[in-house]
Amino acid sequence: MPTPSHCPNCGAPLSPGQLFCTNCGMRVDASGADATQVNAVNPYAGGVADNGTAVNGTQELVPIPPVPQDSGASYQQPSHHPSNHNHNHAKMIGLVAGCVAAGAVAAALVFHFVVSPQQQAQFQQQQQQSDQALSQAQQDASNAKAQADAAQQQADAAQQQANAAQQQADQAAQAQADAAAAAQAQANAQKSAQDTADQQFHDTLVSYYDALSGYDRRIRNAATNFNNNYLSASASTRSGYSDDATGLQYELEAQVANLYRLSEPQNSAYATQFALLQQCYNDCYHRISVIADAWTTDVQYSDPSSHKDEILEPIQQDNVHGTNRYKTDYDSTYPQISL
């Protein structure tokens, strides 16, 4: 049997092959079942028994009475205005809220009437103890944090003091090192200046030392010339040798004076050599002086042979055991000089 064009229960239009009315939920397929004898069932929520009880735990759907098949009457589809849907939704929300509130009230009533006053007091005491323990724990945590912060501040302050002390120590050490370096630099400069002065002093002494052997040779020659010619009949010969001796005497006198005027550097390494050199020059001066003095007397006479003792008197004054004492000293001192 073909599907009717309208639902026999509510009169809503149906599409070909439609099994259920989308408006009221009545089965309207072509199985031949009498639509007036079947209760409207929501196809998505289960069926409804003949006695009106919901099948599968679903809510009963109330069938909508069929529209009278009056040829003169036209079908009016029920209104589905959106306001109706919103109104139903609001009602549902209110219903749920009421249920929740009722449940809370019921729980409070159960706690008030079912739980004994002693249990209520015990519960309240336990709740207070729990609150106190929580408050104490929070206070302890706050105190511990404050103590940790204070300890950290003390540690930071101690670290700052240690850093400051270390900085002062480093500065003091640096200042001490700088002072030591400056002192060392000054000492080095002084030593360098002293070494330079001492080296110059040494070079001057070397020049005197190098000339010393020449003076000794000239004095020996002067002594030989005197011994061989002081009784010569030639006045010019004697006068020439006298001039030579006197000239050497003046030269050595100047050398001795210059040598004694030399400035000896402090703590000089050549102090001993300087003293020995002065002694040798002094010996040379005295050796030539007695020869010059003897020639001075000698040249006064045209015939010196009759004045021999007078001429030799200056020489005899410095003789010790037949040898000039200054020559003896020179011969022992000169080898000690080392420059």
XYZ file of N, CA and C in Angstrom, residues 154-242:
267
model
N 72.072 38.478 54.780
C 73.313 38.444 55.553
C 74.457 37.864 54.738
N 74.146 36.786 53.995
C 75.179 36.188 53.151
C 75.649 37.168 52.088
N 74.692 37.890 51.495
C 75.062 38.885 50.473
C 75.920 39.991 51.095
N 75.505 40.444 52.309
C 76.289 41.488 52.972
C 77.688 40.986 53.308
N 77.764 39.731 53.801
C 79.077 39.157 54.115
C 79.927 39.030 52.858
N 79.279 38.638 51.759
C 80.010 38.519 50.494
C 80.515 39.874 50.026
N 79.666 40.894 50.204
C 80.083 42.245 49.821
C 81.266 42.707 50.674
N 81.193 42.414 51.995
C 82.304 42.775 52.872
C 83.577 42.026 52.477
N 83.396 40.733 52.167
C 84.559 39.949 51.745
C 85.141 40.499 50.447
N 84.251 40.869 49.527
C 84.728 41.437 48.263
C 85.450 42.758 48.497
N 84.877 43.580 49.405
C 85.521 44.862 49.704
C 86.882 44.638 50.359
N 86.926 43.672 51.310
C 88.203 43.378 51.974
C 89.220 42.846 50.975
N 88.750 41.988 50.078
C 89.648 41.447 49.061
C 90.149 42.536 48.134
N 89.234 43.450 47.805
C 89.628 44.572 46.944
C 90.672 45.449 47.639
N 90.447 45.724 48.940
C 91.429 46.507 49.689
C 92.769 45.768 49.773
N 92.683 44.455 50.023
C 93.921 43.674 50.088
C 94.643 43.693 48.749
N 93.861 43.563 47.673
C 94.475 43.599 46.342
C 95.101 44.969 46.076
N 94.386 46.018 46.484
C 94.932 47.361 46.281
C 96.208 47.561 47.101
N 96.168 47.079 48.360
C 97.360 47.208 49.199
C 98.521 46.414 48.613
N 98.211 45.198 48.161
C 99.260 44.374 47.557
C 99.797 45.029 46.289
N 98.870 45.608 45.501
C 99.302 46.277 44.277
C 100.158 47.500 44.603
N 99.727 48.251 45.641
C 100.511 49.422 46.044
C 101.891 48.998 46.534
N 101.913 47.917 47.315
C 103.200 47.416 47.809
C 104.075 46.951 46.652
N 103.432 46.248 45.708
C 104.190 45.784 44.545
C 104.700 46.956 43.719
N 103.851 47.980 43.576
C 104.271 49.167 42.824
C 105.429 49.867 43.540
N 105.306 49.965 44.884
C 106.385 50.597 45.643
C 107.676 49.796 45.514
N 107.549 48.468 45.611
C 108.740 47.621 45.465
C 109.335 47.757 44.074
N 108.437 47.812 43.076
C 108.926 47.965 41.707
C 109.611 49.312 41.519
N 109.013 50.367 42.119
C 109.625 51.692 42.013
C 110.983 51.721 42.708
N 111.021 51.089 43.915
C 112.292 51.038 44.634
C 113.335 50.252 43.850
N 112.889 49.142 43.259
C 113.808 48.344 42.467
C 114.289 49.110 41.240
N 113.341 49.836 40.619
C 113.715 50.639 39.457
C 114.716 51.720 39.850
N 114.454 52.342 41.020
C 115.377 53.369 41.494
C 116.745 52.765 41.812
N 116.716 51.593 42.465
C 117.983 50.923 42.777
C 118.722 50.546 41.499
N 117.946 50.054 40.524
C 118.575 49.693 39.252
C 119.171 50.923 38.571
N 118.396 52.021 38.647
C 118.911 53.252 38.035
C 120.175 53.723 38.741
N 120.140 53.662 40.090
C 121.327 54.052 40.839
C 122.504 53.139 40.533
N 122.217 51.843 40.489
C 123.293 50.900 40.181
C 123.820 51.128 38.772
N 122.886 51.390 37.863
C 123.317 51.650 36.496
C 124.186 52.902 36.433
N 123.745 53.951 37.161
C 124.544 55.183 37.185
C 125.887 54.933 37.858
N 125.857 54.144 38.957
C 127.099 53.839 39.651
C 128.026 53.018 38.761
N 127.416 52.028 38.068
C 128.230 51.207 37.167
C 128.845 52.060 36.060
N 128.029 52.995 35.559
C 128.541 53.873 34.500
C 129.681 54.740 35.024
N 129.457 55.325 36.219
C 130.500 56.165 36.806
C 131.742 55.344 37.118
N 131.529 54.140 37.633
C 132.659 53.294 37.978
C 133.428 52.864 36.733
N 132.672 52.618 35.658
C 133.346 52.251 34.414
C 134.186 53.409 33.874
N 133.634 54.616 33.955
C 134.396 55.792 33.528
C 135.628 55.975 34.413
N 135.465 55.749 35.723
C 136.589 55.847 36.658
C 137.658 54.818 36.289
N 137.207 53.618 35.982
C 138.136 52.557 35.586
C 138.911 52.953 34.328
N 138.209 53.496 33.353
C 138.881 53.876 32.102
C 139.940 54.959 32.356
N 139.637 55.894 33.265
C 140.607 56.935 33.593
C 141.834 56.336 34.279
N 141.587 55.412 35.213
C 142.714 54.769 35.900
C 143.576 53.980 34.927
N 142.940 53.362 33.954
C 143.701 52.594 32.967
C 144.655 53.505 32.206
N 144.144 54.700 31.864
C 145.022 55.633 31.137
C 146.237 56.037 31.996
N 146.044 56.239 33.275
C 147.158 56.555 34.171
C 148.092 55.352 34.320
N 147.483 54.188 34.406
C 148.293 52.971 34.560
C 149.145 52.728 33.319
N 148.557 52.939 32.145
C 149.314 52.722 30.909
C 150.507 53.685 30.806
N 150.337 54.898 31.364
C 151.436 55.887 31.294
C 152.509 55.652 32.350
N 152.151 54.851 33.350
C 153.054 54.693 34.487
C 154.365 54.011 34.095
N 154.304 52.990 33.320
C 155.533 52.280 32.936
C 156.472 53.182 32.134
N 155.885 54.067 31.338
C 156.716 55.012 30.587
C 157.436 55.974 31.510
N 156.758 56.427 32.535
C 157.420 57.325 33.497
C 158.544 56.600 34.227
N 158.321 55.368 34.573
C 159.365 54.605 35.271
C 160.599 54.470 34.376
N 160.405 54.206 33.127
C 161.539 54.063 32.191
C 162.291 55.378 32.061
N 161.572 56.480 31.951
C 162.219 57.776 31.811
C 163.019 58.141 33.076
N 162.504 57.763 34.233
C 163.226 58.039 35.484
C 164.510 57.211 35.541
N 164.431 55.942 35.110
C 165.621 55.101 35.103
C 166.704 55.704 34.170
N 166.221 56.179 33.021
C 167.179 56.796 32.080
C 167.809 58.067 32.686
N 166.944 58.843 33.379
C 167.455 60.072 34.016
C 168.498 59.740 35.082
N 168.264 58.657 35.826
C 169.239 58.244 36.858
C 170.546 57.796 36.211
N 170.443 57.072 35.091
C 171.654 56.626 34.403
C 172.450 57.816 33.869
N 171.712 58.766 33.264
C 172.380 59.956 32.722
C 173.069 60.761 33.838
N 172.415 60.822 34.994
C 173.044 61.560 36.107
C 174.326 60.863 36.563
N 174.243 59.556 36.752
C 175.416 58.835 37.244
C 176.590 58.934 36.268
N 176.290 58.998 34.991
C 177.353 59.025 33.982
C 177.859 60.437 33.671
N 177.121 61.476 34.015
C 177.493 62.802 33.523
C 177.521 63.886 34.600
N 177.205 63.606 35.878
C 177.136 64.702 36.849
C 178.523 65.281 37.149
N 179.606 64.569 36.811
C 180.971 65.093 37.007
C 181.623 65.481 35.678
N 180.826 65.558 34.596
C 181.349 65.887 33.269
C 181.895 67.318 33.254
N 182.944 67.501 32.443
C 183.526 68.836 32.306
C 182.692 69.715 31.394
N 181.790 69.060 30.604
C 180.965 69.818 29.668
C 179.757 70.383 30.431
N 179.740 71.671 30.557
C 178.624 72.316 31.269
C 177.327 72.196 30.484
N 177.427 72.247 29.136
C 176.209 72.149 28.317
C 175.565 70.772 28.435
N 176.415 69.743 28.528
C 175.877 68.383 28.668
C 175.122 68.259 29.984
N 175.772 68.734 31.021
C 175.132 68.649 32.334
C 173.865 69.504 32.392
N 173.880 70.628 31.748
C 172.718 71.513 31.743
C 171.550 70.870 30.981
N 171.869 70.182 29.879
C 170.805 69.515 29.121
C 170.118 68.416 29.931
N 170.923 67.611 30.628
C 170.340 66.549 31.445
C 169.581 67.116 32.645
N 170.064 68.239 33.131
C 169.364 68.893 34.246
C 167.986 69.370 33.805
